[in-house]
Amino acid sequence: MKLDVRGEVCPYPMMKALEAMRQLPEGELLEVLTDHPPSLETIPPLANQLGFAWKIVEKGRGQWAILIAREAGIIEEALHA
Amino acid sequence: MTLAGVVLLALAGVAGILLTEVGREVGLFWAFGLAFGFVLQRSRFCFASAFRDLFLFGSGRIMKGILAGMAVATLGFAVLMSKMVPNPLPGVIAPEAHVVPVGIHLILGGILFGFGMVQAGGCISGSLYRIGEGYVASWVAFGGILGGLGLALHSWNWWWRFHIGRAPMIWIPSFAGYAGATILTLFLLLCAYLLILWWESTKGVILPEVPAGAKGTDFLHRLQDLWEKVFRRGWPVVTGGVTLGVLNILLYVAHMPWGITGEISRWAAGFSRLAGFPPPALLGVDQLAGCTLTLGGNRLITHTLTLDVGMVAGSLIGALLAGEFRIRIPPHPRRYAQAILGGILMGYGAGIAMGCTIGAFFSAIPSLGLNGWVFGLSLLAGAYGGVQVLKRIP
């Protein structure tokens, strides 16, 4: 599942990421694409608290993908694919 | 991008030397502006988020940083003010302290400001540092702020006659002494902190800082780690708050507490004149300190101008060094509407309340004025209303 929140500022990236995490089917990967740096400090702890694993991947200038899944293995798999 | 940041930092240094030729304070305030902008950018110190997230996510992460910054500034301001005015007798207020009349204008101004900043996604200082980071919507919000301040300039005299001119200025040291006022302020800040801890525990999302792994223990790795911590990753919000608190004390030592709106109202007055609607002479403003509206004097380059512009430049430098600068265009047209309408409400609110989240709150509570608390609570009420509306705007 991909969620592109580029151009959005707080609180929209976090609100939309929260909604997406709640709807994320078991075993699937959520990729949140953002260019809002504060999201890197708010979305991962939120994921933690909801019991998700996460990883931040830099996607070029001022853009990041936050990879979120219920199991860390799913993220590793996606990274190596 | 890092190189561009280094080059710009060097240019900012040269500009500082040139500005010092214009006036000692003009150059000094440029340096302060750069520092404030840099720290705001690095610690993502967003007052709008601080108030909004209490209600939206039940998170008090940023508000706790603000409280820490105000606690530090309270101590420094108290020492400084007690040196300037050893006997705080009734009717006397320390020079430049952000103490303004308390009344309906402060409550209404705070509510409008709090509501507006939630819609616009940033307050006035937030919009300034986000302009430096490349957010297009913040330019639009800033336009709205100028518009709102323009409206405030044109209605100020009505407010002055109707209410502000008769409203009392309440400076806590006048009746509690410096020790009493400082202890009371710190106690209230502590209560607010504990209230937030409780609120987070019952309501919602506790956002701990994301821990960052060190790379190694040898000198080079630790040096690299330090670089990353300061220039690449976001700072912990309490570090940001305390640094801003210390900078605020130093700025007061230099001349006056940190404030933004007064200068921006001068720009709004200029635009209003250009548009053919010159604002009238403002009643009573020479009796008021803080970020009171001003039409400006004859000089174009002033210390408050370099402070505000320096904040944008400092943020730009911080964003470039971190590799975070990017022109960001909002994905929906409605975001522009939110930015401009939110900006107008903020501008008008800041105009009648004589300051924004910085001048009328972050600098006012440490000035030991009652007005800072009244404005802060009004911001809270406005942000609550703003969140109810924001939830319905997809």
mmCIF file of C-alpha atoms in Angstrom, chain B residues 149 259-268 291-292 294 300 302-306 308-309:
data_model
loop_
_atom_site.group_PDB
_atom_site.id
_atom_site.type_symbol
_atom_site.label_atom_id
_atom_site.label_comp_id
_atom_site.label_asym_id
_atom_site.label_seq_id
_atom_site.Cartn_x
_atom_site.Cartn_y
_atom_site.Cartn_z
ATOM 1 C CA LEU B 149 -2.455 42.829 10.263
ATOM 2 C CA GLY B 259 8.986 39.270 19.130
ATOM 3 C CA ILE B 260 8.013 39.236 15.470
ATOM 4 C CA THR B 261 4.629 40.812 14.865
ATOM 5 C CA GLY B 262 5.478 44.490 15.448
ATOM 6 C CA GLU B 263 7.899 44.451 12.536
ATOM 7 C CA ILE B 264 5.511 42.595 10.241
ATOM 8 C CA SER B 265 2.767 45.119 11.047
ATOM 9 C CA ARG B 266 5.183 47.771 9.712
ATOM 10 C CA TRP B 267 5.288 45.878 6.408
ATOM 11 C CA ALA B 268 1.492 45.573 6.445
ATOM 12 C CA CYS B 291 4.774 43.490 19.706
ATOM 13 C CA THR B 292 2.288 46.336 19.470
ATOM 14 C CA THR B 294 3.501 50.080 14.449
ATOM 15 C CA LEU B 300 13.930 51.085 6.269
ATOM 16 C CA THR B 302 15.976 48.362 11.419
ATOM 17 C CA HIS B 303 17.024 45.784 14.001
ATOM 18 C CA THR B 304 13.553 44.219 13.981
ATOM 19 C CA LEU B 305 13.704 43.863 10.183
ATOM 20 C CA THR B 306 17.022 42.016 10.313
ATOM 21 C CA ASP B 308 12.681 38.667 11.126
ATOM 22 C CA VAL B 309 14.487 38.297 7.796
#
